[in-house]
Amino acid sequence: MPIPVNSRKQQQSIWIPTTAVRKDDQGETYVLINEDGHLKKQTITHAESKGDRYRVTKGLSPAQEIATKNTDALRDRMRIDKP
């Protein structure tokens, strides 16, 4: 289920759950964002991790919603319903 990004900022960055972060076949790091009821692959840059969180430094804004659970079953352009 998509959830609002955890917008705890540190030096222009956003902390997100590690469960939201994926890598594609080319090694690009990305998350799936909710865009008008469909998932969209969004490339990100992360600088560090602490526990179960990554600090995203590029590619994500606090207003965006990301998928954080069951991400292995989710795909780019998949339609989603919000509860």
PDB file of C-alpha atoms in Angstrom:
ATOM      1  CA  MET A   1       0.000   0.000   0.000  1.00  0.00           C
ATOM      2  CA  PRO A   2       1.358   3.433  -0.819  1.00  0.00           C
ATOM      3  CA  ILE A   3       1.991   5.687   2.142  1.00  0.00           C
ATOM      4  CA  PRO A   4       3.109   9.299   2.399  1.00  0.00           C
ATOM      5  CA  VAL A   5       6.867   9.698   2.346  1.00  0.00           C
ATOM      6  CA  ASN A   6       8.396  10.063   5.791  1.00  0.00           C
ATOM      7  CA  SER A   7       9.619  13.613   5.364  1.00  0.00           C
ATOM      8  CA  ARG A   8      12.125  13.793   8.212  1.00  0.00           C
ATOM      9  CA  LYS A   9      14.659  16.006   6.445  1.00  0.00           C
ATOM     10  CA  GLN A  10      18.419  16.112   6.933  1.00  0.00           C
ATOM     11  CA  GLN A  11      20.454  18.351   4.640  1.00  0.00           C
ATOM     12  CA  GLN A  12      17.829  18.415   1.863  1.00  0.00           C
ATOM     13  CA  SER A  13      17.081  14.700   2.161  1.00  0.00           C
ATOM     14  CA  ILE A  14      14.180  12.415   3.007  1.00  0.00           C
ATOM     15  CA  TRP A  15      14.240   9.218   5.086  1.00  0.00           C
ATOM     16  CA  ILE A  16      12.214   6.266   3.718  1.00  0.00           C
ATOM     17  CA  PRO A  17      11.805   2.614   4.765  1.00  0.00           C
ATOM     18  CA  THR A  18      14.339   0.206   3.241  1.00  0.00           C
ATOM     19  CA  THR A  19      11.398  -1.986   2.172  1.00  0.00           C
ATOM     20  CA  ALA A  20      10.466   0.682  -0.397  1.00  0.00           C
ATOM     21  CA  VAL A  21      13.850   0.668  -2.170  1.00  0.00           C
ATOM     22  CA  ARG A  22      14.486  -1.594  -5.163  1.00  0.00           C
ATOM     23  CA  LYS A  23      17.137  -2.079  -7.858  1.00  0.00           C
ATOM     24  CA  ASP A  24      16.458  -2.764 -11.518  1.00  0.00           C
ATOM     25  CA  ASP A  25      18.475  -4.995 -13.883  1.00  0.00           C
ATOM     26  CA  GLN A  26      20.812  -2.103 -14.727  1.00  0.00           C
ATOM     27  CA  GLY A  27      21.565  -1.460 -11.039  1.00  0.00           C
ATOM     28  CA  GLU A  28      19.493   1.731 -10.807  1.00  0.00           C
ATOM     29  CA  THR A  29      17.968   2.327  -7.378  1.00  0.00           C
ATOM     30  CA  TYR A  30      14.281   3.244  -7.424  1.00  0.00           C
ATOM     31  CA  VAL A  31      10.984   3.373  -5.558  1.00  0.00           C
ATOM     32  CA  LEU A  32       7.429   3.021  -6.835  1.00  0.00           C
ATOM     33  CA  ILE A  33       5.419   6.212  -6.419  1.00  0.00           C
ATOM     34  CA  ASN A  34       1.657   6.689  -6.646  1.00  0.00           C
ATOM     35  CA  GLU A  35       0.834   8.851  -9.650  1.00  0.00           C
ATOM     36  CA  ASP A  36      -2.880   9.270 -10.304  1.00  0.00           C
ATOM     37  CA  GLY A  37      -3.786   5.765  -9.132  1.00  0.00           C
ATOM     38  CA  HIS A  38      -0.930   4.004 -10.936  1.00  0.00           C
ATOM     39  CA  LEU A  39       2.520   3.050  -9.726  1.00  0.00           C
ATOM     40  CA  LYS A  40       5.447   4.751 -11.418  1.00  0.00           C
ATOM     41  CA  LYS A  41       9.107   3.803 -11.206  1.00  0.00           C
ATOM     42  CA  GLN A  42      11.044   6.758  -9.748  1.00  0.00           C
ATOM     43  CA  THR A  43      14.861   6.629  -9.775  1.00  0.00           C
ATOM     44  CA  ILE A  44      16.409   7.855  -6.533  1.00  0.00           C
ATOM     45  CA  THR A  45      19.824   8.493  -5.037  1.00  0.00           C
ATOM     46  CA  HIS A  46      20.422   7.507  -1.435  1.00  0.00           C
ATOM     47  CA  ALA A  47      23.386   8.485   0.693  1.00  0.00           C
ATOM     48  CA  GLU A  48      23.229   6.268   3.752  1.00  0.00           C
ATOM     49  CA  SER A  49      21.120   3.902   5.773  1.00  0.00           C
ATOM     50  CA  LYS A  50      20.326   3.786   9.463  1.00  0.00           C
ATOM     51  CA  GLY A  51      18.500   0.756  10.750  1.00  0.00           C
ATOM     52  CA  ASP A  52      15.482   0.245   8.516  1.00  0.00           C
ATOM     53  CA  ARG A  53      15.680   3.638   6.747  1.00  0.00           C
ATOM     54  CA  TYR A  54      17.510   5.082   3.724  1.00  0.00           C
ATOM     55  CA  ARG A  55      18.310   8.767   3.368  1.00  0.00           C
ATOM     56  CA  VAL A  56      17.218   9.846  -0.117  1.00  0.00           C
ATOM     57  CA  THR A  57      19.142  12.819  -1.489  1.00  0.00           C
ATOM     58  CA  LYS A  58      17.687  13.010  -5.003  1.00  0.00           C
ATOM     59  CA  GLY A  59      14.576  11.930  -6.896  1.00  0.00           C
ATOM     60  CA  LEU A  60      11.837  12.180  -4.271  1.00  0.00           C
ATOM     61  CA  SER A  61       9.803  14.959  -2.689  1.00  0.00           C
ATOM     62  CA  PRO A  62       7.987  14.917   0.669  1.00  0.00           C
ATOM     63  CA  ALA A  63       4.601  15.200  -1.076  1.00  0.00           C
ATOM     64  CA  GLN A  64       5.010  11.959  -3.054  1.00  0.00           C
ATOM     65  CA  GLU A  65       3.512   8.665  -1.869  1.00  0.00           C
ATOM     66  CA  ILE A  66       5.615   5.511  -2.154  1.00  0.00           C
ATOM     67  CA  ALA A  67       4.888   1.794  -1.947  1.00  0.00           C
ATOM     68  CA  THR A  68       6.518   0.269   1.132  1.00  0.00           C
ATOM     69  CA  LYS A  69       5.055  -3.244   1.461  1.00  0.00           C
ATOM     70  CA  ASN A  70       4.972  -6.238  -0.877  1.00  0.00           C
ATOM     71  CA  THR A  71       7.069  -4.292  -3.371  1.00  0.00           C
ATOM     72  CA  ASP A  72       8.325  -7.495  -5.035  1.00  0.00           C
ATOM     73  CA  ALA A  73       4.768  -8.111  -6.280  1.00  0.00           C
ATOM     74  CA  LEU A  74       4.283  -4.543  -7.558  1.00  0.00           C
ATOM     75  CA  ARG A  75       5.193  -3.325 -11.044  1.00  0.00           C
ATOM     76  CA  ASP A  76       5.653  -0.047 -12.881  1.00  0.00           C
ATOM     77  CA  ARG A  77       2.317   1.267 -14.283  1.00  0.00           C
ATOM     78  CA  MET A  78       0.270  -1.120 -12.107  1.00  0.00           C
ATOM     79  CA  ARG A  79      -3.132   0.304 -11.119  1.00  0.00           C
ATOM     80  CA  ILE A  80      -3.665   0.669  -7.389  1.00  0.00           C
ATOM     81  CA  ASP A  81      -6.615   1.458  -5.170  1.00  0.00           C
ATOM     82  CA  LYS A  82      -6.139   3.501  -2.043  1.00  0.00           C
ATOM     83  CA  PRO A  83      -8.093   2.345   1.019  1.00  0.00           C
TER      84      PRO A  83
END
